[in-house]
Short mmCIF file of C-alpha atoms in Angstrom, two decimals:
data_model
loop_
_atom_site.label_atom_id
_atom_site.label_comp_id
_atom_site.label_asym_id
_atom_site.label_seq_id
_atom_site.Cartn_x
_atom_site.Cartn_y
_atom_site.Cartn_z
CA MET C 154 -130.93 -27.07 -184.16
CA GLU C 155 -130.44 -28.65 -180.50
CA LEU C 156 -132.10 -25.21 -178.98
CA GLN C 157 -134.89 -25.22 -181.35
CA GLY C 158 -136.04 -28.68 -180.64
CA ILE C 159 -135.93 -28.04 -176.99
CA GLU C 160 -138.06 -24.55 -177.51
CA GLU C 161 -140.43 -26.68 -179.17
CA GLU C 162 -140.71 -29.43 -176.35
CA ILE C 163 -141.37 -26.25 -174.05
CA GLU C 164 -143.79 -24.82 -176.05
CA ALA C 165 -145.62 -28.54 -176.42
CA MET C 166 -145.33 -29.06 -172.53
CA GLU C 167 -146.96 -25.55 -172.06
CA GLU C 168 -149.82 -26.14 -174.26
CA THR C 169 -150.38 -29.56 -172.64
CA LEU C 170 -150.27 -28.08 -169.19
CA THR C 171 -152.61 -25.29 -170.09
CA SER C 172 -155.26 -27.94 -171.56
CA LEU C 173 -155.01 -30.04 -168.36
CA GLN C 174 -155.75 -27.11 -166.43
CA THR C 175 -158.54 -26.30 -168.30
CA SER C 176 -160.05 -29.82 -168.03
CA LEU C 177 -159.55 -29.81 -164.41
CA ARG C 178 -161.10 -26.50 -163.79
CA THR C 179 -164.08 -27.65 -166.00
CA ARG C 180 -164.30 -31.07 -164.10
CA ILE C 181 -163.99 -29.32 -160.52
CA THR C 182 -166.93 -27.02 -161.59
CA GLN C 183 -168.99 -30.01 -162.64
CA ARG C 184 -168.42 -31.88 -159.21
CA LYS C 185 -169.13 -28.37 -157.20
CA LYS C 186 -172.35 -28.29 -158.71
CA GLN C 187 -173.07 -31.93 -158.12
CA ARG C 188 -172.28 -31.43 -154.45
CA ASN C 189 -174.19 -28.14 -154.25
CA SER C 190 -177.28 -30.13 -155.78
CA LEU C 191 -176.98 -32.48 -153.03
CA ILE C 192 -177.43 -30.01 -150.34
CA ARG C 193 -180.95 -29.97 -148.75
CA PHE C 194 -181.70 -25.96 -149.21
CA ASN C 195 -181.08 -26.65 -153.00
CA LYS C 196 -183.77 -29.23 -152.96
CA LEU C 197 -186.27 -26.76 -151.70
CA PRO C 198 -188.98 -26.08 -153.89
CA LEU C 199 -187.95 -22.29 -155.57
CA GLU C 200 -190.36 -20.60 -153.87
CA ILE C 201 -189.49 -21.28 -150.75
CA ALA C 202 -185.76 -21.35 -151.25
CA SER C 203 -186.29 -17.62 -153.05
CA ASN C 204 -188.40 -16.71 -150.07
CA ILE C 205 -185.69 -17.61 -147.47
CA LEU C 206 -182.91 -15.63 -149.46
CA TRP C 207 -185.37 -12.59 -150.05
CA LEU C 208 -186.05 -12.57 -146.05
CA SER C 209 -182.13 -13.08 -145.41
CA ILE C 210 -181.29 -9.73 -147.34
CA VAL C 211 -184.54 -7.92 -146.36
CA ASP C 212 -184.82 -8.66 -142.68
CA PRO C 213 -186.08 -5.51 -141.08
CA TRP C 214 -183.82 -6.70 -137.95
CA GLN C 215 -180.71 -6.04 -140.44
CA GLN C 216 -181.33 -1.95 -140.33
CA GLU C 217 -177.92 -1.71 -138.13
CA ILE C 218 -176.04 -3.20 -140.75
CA SER C 219 -173.93 -1.21 -142.79
CA PHE C 220 -173.65 -3.23 -145.97
CA SER C 221 -175.90 -1.84 -148.77
CA PHE C 222 -179.05 -4.01 -150.21
CA ARG C 223 -176.83 -3.71 -153.36
CA ARG C 224 -174.00 -5.49 -151.50
CA ARG C 225 -175.89 -8.22 -149.58
CA LEU C 226 -177.36 -9.22 -153.04
CA LYS C 227 -174.19 -9.76 -154.34
CA THR C 228 -173.27 -12.03 -151.69
CA ILE C 229 -175.80 -13.83 -151.81
CA SER C 230 -175.30 -14.32 -155.56
CA SER C 231 -171.89 -15.66 -154.98
CA VAL C 232 -172.55 -18.49 -152.74
CA CYS C 233 -173.38 -20.79 -155.73
CA SER C 234 -174.79 -20.93 -159.00
CA SER C 235 -178.06 -22.11 -158.31
CA TRP C 236 -178.46 -18.99 -155.78
CA ARG C 237 -177.31 -16.91 -158.55
CA THR C 238 -179.73 -18.45 -160.74
CA LEU C 239 -182.70 -17.94 -158.58
CA VAL C 240 -181.86 -14.12 -157.91
CA GLU C 241 -181.01 -13.38 -161.16
CA GLY C 242 -184.32 -15.18 -162.01
CA SER C 243 -186.70 -13.24 -159.72
CA PRO C 244 -187.60 -9.69 -160.18
CA ARG C 245 -188.14 -9.04 -156.69
CA PHE C 246 -184.76 -8.99 -155.82
CA TRP C 247 -184.22 -6.49 -157.91
CA SER C 248 -187.08 -4.25 -156.38
CA ILE C 249 -185.11 -2.28 -154.05
CA ILE C 250 -182.83 0.47 -155.49
CA GLU C 251 -180.60 2.66 -153.56
CA PHE C 252 -180.49 6.06 -154.45
CA SER C 253 -176.74 6.30 -153.72
CA SER C 254 -176.06 3.52 -156.14
CA PRO C 255 -174.38 4.05 -159.53
CA GLN C 256 -176.52 4.73 -162.21
CA SER C 257 -175.33 1.89 -164.23
CA ALA C 258 -176.52 -0.43 -161.04
CA ILE C 259 -179.91 1.46 -160.84
CA LEU C 260 -180.25 0.88 -164.51
CA ASP C 261 -179.35 -2.74 -164.07
CA PHE C 262 -181.93 -3.33 -161.34
CA LEU C 263 -184.71 -1.19 -163.32
CA ARG C 264 -184.23 -3.86 -166.24
CA LYS C 265 -184.04 -6.91 -163.89
CA SER C 266 -187.11 -5.94 -161.70
CA GLU C 267 -189.19 -5.77 -164.49
CA SER C 268 -192.86 -4.61 -163.77
CA THR C 269 -192.39 -5.61 -160.31
CA SER C 270 -193.31 -2.63 -157.86
CA LEU C 271 -189.85 -0.54 -156.69
CA GLU C 272 -188.79 0.62 -153.41
CA ILE C 273 -186.34 3.54 -153.41
CA LYS C 274 -184.48 4.19 -150.22
CA CYS C 275 -182.39 7.16 -150.05
CA PHE C 276 -180.00 7.81 -147.52
CA SER C 277 -178.49 10.71 -146.25
CA ASP C 278 -174.70 11.67 -145.17
CA GLY C 279 -175.02 14.97 -144.12
CA LYS C 280 -173.49 16.19 -147.45
CA TYR C 281 -176.97 15.71 -149.54
CA THR C 282 -180.77 15.51 -148.34
CA CYS C 283 -183.14 12.93 -149.43
CA ALA C 284 -186.22 14.51 -148.07
CA PRO C 285 -188.44 17.06 -150.11
CA PRO C 286 -187.57 20.60 -149.31
#
């Protein structure tokens, strides 16, 4: 009997711990969003913030950067939820499609780009040619 009581107590404590962890994660997320809303960049009009983010990933001076556009887009989207929302809701962020991307990523870009004009980027690694024959 004593063993069963201890097991039940442990189970109850583990459930309480799980509940507390969930509650704390939720509260931390709320506080981070509140903190981020106070950052000056996030107070800019959406069009200006969108232009700044756009220029940060399509800057022609970054031609030598070895990261793909898709990776730069993912990085920008990972900064905070407001930037992710801005990127996800702006079709132009999805208008540059890299030929080397996986098919699922290309289809995702096509869907999210809506009716925006597309720019297709093709890179050659020597194995394949991107130029017409």
